[in-house]
Short mmCIF file of C-alpha atoms in Angstrom, two decimals:
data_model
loop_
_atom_site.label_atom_id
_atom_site.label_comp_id
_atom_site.label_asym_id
_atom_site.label_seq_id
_atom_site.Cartn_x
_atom_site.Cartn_y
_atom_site.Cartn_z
CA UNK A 15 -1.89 -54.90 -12.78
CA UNK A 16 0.61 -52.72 -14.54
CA UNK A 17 -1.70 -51.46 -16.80
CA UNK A 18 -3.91 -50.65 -13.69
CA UNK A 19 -0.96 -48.68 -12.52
CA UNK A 20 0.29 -47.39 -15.71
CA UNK A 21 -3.06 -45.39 -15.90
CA UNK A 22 -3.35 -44.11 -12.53
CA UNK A 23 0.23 -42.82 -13.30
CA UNK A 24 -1.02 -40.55 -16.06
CA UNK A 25 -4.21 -39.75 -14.81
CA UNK A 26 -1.92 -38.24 -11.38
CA UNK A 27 -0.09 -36.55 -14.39
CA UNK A 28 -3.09 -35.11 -15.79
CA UNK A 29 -4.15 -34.11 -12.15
CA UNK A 30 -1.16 -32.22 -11.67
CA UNK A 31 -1.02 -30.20 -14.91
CA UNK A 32 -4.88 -29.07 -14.38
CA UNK A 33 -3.45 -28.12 -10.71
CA UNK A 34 -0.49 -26.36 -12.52
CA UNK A 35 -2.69 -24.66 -14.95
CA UNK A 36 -6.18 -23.29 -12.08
CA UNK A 37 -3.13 -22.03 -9.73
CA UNK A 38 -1.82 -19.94 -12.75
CA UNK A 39 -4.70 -18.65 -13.34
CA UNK A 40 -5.56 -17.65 -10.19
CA UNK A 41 -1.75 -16.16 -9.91
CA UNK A 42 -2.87 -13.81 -12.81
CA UNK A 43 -6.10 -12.85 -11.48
CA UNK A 44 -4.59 -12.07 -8.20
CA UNK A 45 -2.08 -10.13 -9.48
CA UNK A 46 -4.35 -8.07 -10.79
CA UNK A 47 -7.71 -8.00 -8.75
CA UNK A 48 -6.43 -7.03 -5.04
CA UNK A 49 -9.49 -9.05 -3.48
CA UNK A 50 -8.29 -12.29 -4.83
CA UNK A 51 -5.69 -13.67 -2.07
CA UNK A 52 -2.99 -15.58 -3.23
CA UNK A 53 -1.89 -16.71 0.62
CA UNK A 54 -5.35 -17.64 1.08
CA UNK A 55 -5.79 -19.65 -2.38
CA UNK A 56 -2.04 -21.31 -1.31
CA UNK A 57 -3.34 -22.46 2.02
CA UNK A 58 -6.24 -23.36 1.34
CA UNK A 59 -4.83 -26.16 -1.38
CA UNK A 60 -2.68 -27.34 1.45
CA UNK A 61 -5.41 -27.37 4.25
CA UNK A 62 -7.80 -29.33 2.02
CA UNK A 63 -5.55 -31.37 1.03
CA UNK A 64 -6.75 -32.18 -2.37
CA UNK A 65 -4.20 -30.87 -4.25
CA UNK A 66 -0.52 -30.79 -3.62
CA UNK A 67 0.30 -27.32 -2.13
CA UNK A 68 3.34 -26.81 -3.78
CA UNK A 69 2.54 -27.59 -7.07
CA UNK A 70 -0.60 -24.57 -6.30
CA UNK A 71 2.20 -22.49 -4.37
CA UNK A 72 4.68 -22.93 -8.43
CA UNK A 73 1.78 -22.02 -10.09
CA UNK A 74 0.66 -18.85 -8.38
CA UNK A 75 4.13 -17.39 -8.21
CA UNK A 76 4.42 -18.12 -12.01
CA UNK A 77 0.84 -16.40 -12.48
CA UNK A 78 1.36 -13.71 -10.26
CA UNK A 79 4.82 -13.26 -12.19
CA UNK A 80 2.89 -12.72 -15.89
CA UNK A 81 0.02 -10.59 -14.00
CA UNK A 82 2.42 -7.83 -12.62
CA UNK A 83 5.27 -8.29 -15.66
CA UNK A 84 1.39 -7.20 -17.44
CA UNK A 85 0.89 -4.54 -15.27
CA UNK A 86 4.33 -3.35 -15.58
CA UNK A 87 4.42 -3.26 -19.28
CA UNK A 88 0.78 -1.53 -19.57
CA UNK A 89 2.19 1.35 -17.53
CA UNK A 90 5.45 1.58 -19.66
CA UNK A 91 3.61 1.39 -22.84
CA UNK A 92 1.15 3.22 -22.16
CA UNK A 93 -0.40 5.96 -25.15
CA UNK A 94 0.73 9.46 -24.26
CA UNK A 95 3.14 8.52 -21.48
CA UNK A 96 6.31 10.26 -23.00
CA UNK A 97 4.28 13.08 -23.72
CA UNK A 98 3.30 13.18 -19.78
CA UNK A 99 6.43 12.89 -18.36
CA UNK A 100 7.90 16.47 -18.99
CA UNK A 101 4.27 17.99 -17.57
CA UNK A 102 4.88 19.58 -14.02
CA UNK A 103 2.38 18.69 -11.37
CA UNK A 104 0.06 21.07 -10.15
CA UNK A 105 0.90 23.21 -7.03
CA UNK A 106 -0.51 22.09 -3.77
CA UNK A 107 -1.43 24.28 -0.38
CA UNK A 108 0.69 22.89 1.86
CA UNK A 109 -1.33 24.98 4.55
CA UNK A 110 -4.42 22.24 4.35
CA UNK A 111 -3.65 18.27 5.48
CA UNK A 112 -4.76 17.31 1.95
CA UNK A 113 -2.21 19.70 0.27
CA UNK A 114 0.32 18.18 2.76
CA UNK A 115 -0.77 14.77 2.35
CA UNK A 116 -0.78 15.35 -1.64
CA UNK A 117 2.81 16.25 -1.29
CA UNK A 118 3.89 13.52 0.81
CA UNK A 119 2.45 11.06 -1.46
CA UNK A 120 4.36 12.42 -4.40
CA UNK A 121 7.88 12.82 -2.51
CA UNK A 122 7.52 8.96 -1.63
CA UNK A 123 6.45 7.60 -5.23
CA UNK A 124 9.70 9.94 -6.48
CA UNK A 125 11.93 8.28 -3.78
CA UNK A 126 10.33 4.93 -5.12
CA UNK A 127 10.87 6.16 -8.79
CA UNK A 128 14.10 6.81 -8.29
CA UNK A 129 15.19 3.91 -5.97
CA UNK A 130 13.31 1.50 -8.90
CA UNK A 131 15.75 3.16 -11.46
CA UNK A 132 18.85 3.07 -9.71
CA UNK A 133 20.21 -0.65 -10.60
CA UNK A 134 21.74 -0.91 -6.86
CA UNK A 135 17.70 -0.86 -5.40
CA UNK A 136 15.61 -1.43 -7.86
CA UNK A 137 15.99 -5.45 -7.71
CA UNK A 138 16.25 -5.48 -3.90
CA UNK A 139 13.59 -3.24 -3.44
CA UNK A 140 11.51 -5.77 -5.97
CA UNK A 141 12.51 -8.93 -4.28
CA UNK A 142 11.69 -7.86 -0.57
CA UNK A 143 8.25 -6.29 -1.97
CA UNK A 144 7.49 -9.73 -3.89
CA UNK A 145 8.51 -11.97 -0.72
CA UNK A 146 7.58 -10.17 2.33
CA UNK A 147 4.73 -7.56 0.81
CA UNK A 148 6.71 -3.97 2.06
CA UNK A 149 6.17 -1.70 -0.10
CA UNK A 150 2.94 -3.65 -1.76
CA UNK A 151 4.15 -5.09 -5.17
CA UNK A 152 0.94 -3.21 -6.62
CA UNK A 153 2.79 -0.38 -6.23
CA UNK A 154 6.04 -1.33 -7.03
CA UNK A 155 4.82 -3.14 -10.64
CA UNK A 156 3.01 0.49 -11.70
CA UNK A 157 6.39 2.60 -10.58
CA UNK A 158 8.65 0.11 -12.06
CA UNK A 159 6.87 0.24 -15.11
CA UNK A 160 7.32 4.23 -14.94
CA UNK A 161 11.01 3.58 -13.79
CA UNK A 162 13.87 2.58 -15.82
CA UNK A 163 14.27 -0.77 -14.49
CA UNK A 164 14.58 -3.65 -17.39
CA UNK A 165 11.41 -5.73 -17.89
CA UNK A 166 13.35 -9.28 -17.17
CA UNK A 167 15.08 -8.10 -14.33
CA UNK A 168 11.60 -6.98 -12.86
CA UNK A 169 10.35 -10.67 -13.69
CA UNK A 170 12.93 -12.65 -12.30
CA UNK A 171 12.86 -10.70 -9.24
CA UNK A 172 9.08 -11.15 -8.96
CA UNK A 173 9.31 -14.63 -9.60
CA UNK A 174 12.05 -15.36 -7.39
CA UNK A 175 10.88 -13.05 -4.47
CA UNK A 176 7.17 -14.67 -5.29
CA UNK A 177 8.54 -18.13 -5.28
CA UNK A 178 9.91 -18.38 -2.25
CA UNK A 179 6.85 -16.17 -0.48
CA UNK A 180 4.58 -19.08 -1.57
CA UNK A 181 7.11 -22.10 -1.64
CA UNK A 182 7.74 -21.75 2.22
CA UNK A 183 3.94 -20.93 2.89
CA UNK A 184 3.16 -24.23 1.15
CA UNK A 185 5.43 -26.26 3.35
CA UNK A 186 4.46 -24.39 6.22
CA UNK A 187 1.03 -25.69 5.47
CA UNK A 188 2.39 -29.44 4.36
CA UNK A 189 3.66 -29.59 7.97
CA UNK A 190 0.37 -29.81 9.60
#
């Protein structure tokens, strides 16, 4: 009998490190591909009830963590980025909606720039992007990456503000 249960034991083990492992790599995908839905992946573990929802919801926010820390990093380190930096944009005509529209977009992704570099908003801008999606986290990984914000202070903020997002989306789910 206790060899019976000895082996179930650490074939649950097993169960939960493959879990562990499929909801990390579906964190990274997701970070990455827009199409692939974290929420819906995190509900869907705890609606089927197969797998253990918050052992899914640890996983994505640990994927989803490396994916935009990845994203982050390829727009730092990009080749030729110091070289663009000092290049002034081309002039719009702010008499046409697309000149205006052009120029609106760039005013916000400065304000963004500059609110990512300034250590006072850049890690609550992160964490409310990462837990509640405003301004999408897309967004915020590319300008964060162009910002002066430290790389481990942009991951611990993701994974925090990504933690809890999924964490309370997987009880939420347990509860039904």
């Amino acid at each position: 009998m206790f060899v019976i249960a000895q082996a179930t034991a650490h074939s649950l083990e097993i169960m939960w490190v493959w879990q562990l492992l499929l909801a990390v790599g579906f964190g990274i995908g997701s970070a990455i591909i827009p199409v692939m839905n974290a929420e819906a992946y995190v509900l869907g573990v705890g609606v089927s009830g197969a797998l253990d929802p918050v052992v899914a919801a640890i996983g994505v926010s640990v994927g989803q963590t490396i994916g935009k820390v990845a994203m982050f990093l390829a727009v730092r380190y990009r080749p030729g980025y110091a070289t663009r930096k000092s290049k002034e944009p081309k002039p719009v005509d702010l008499d046409t909606r697309w000149g205006r529209f052009v120029q609106w977009n760039r005013d916000v992704s400065k304000r963004l720039l500059d609110a990512m570099s300034d250590r006072r908003w850049g890690i609550p801008v992160t964490l409310l992007s990462a837990s509640v999606g405003i301004p999408p986290l897309y967004g915020v990984a590319l300008i964060g990456g162009a910002s002066r914000m430290g790389v481990v202070t942009f991951a611990v903020s993701v994974l925090v503000g990504r933690g809890a997002r999924f964490i309370l989306l997987a009880l939420g789910v347990g509860l039904f």
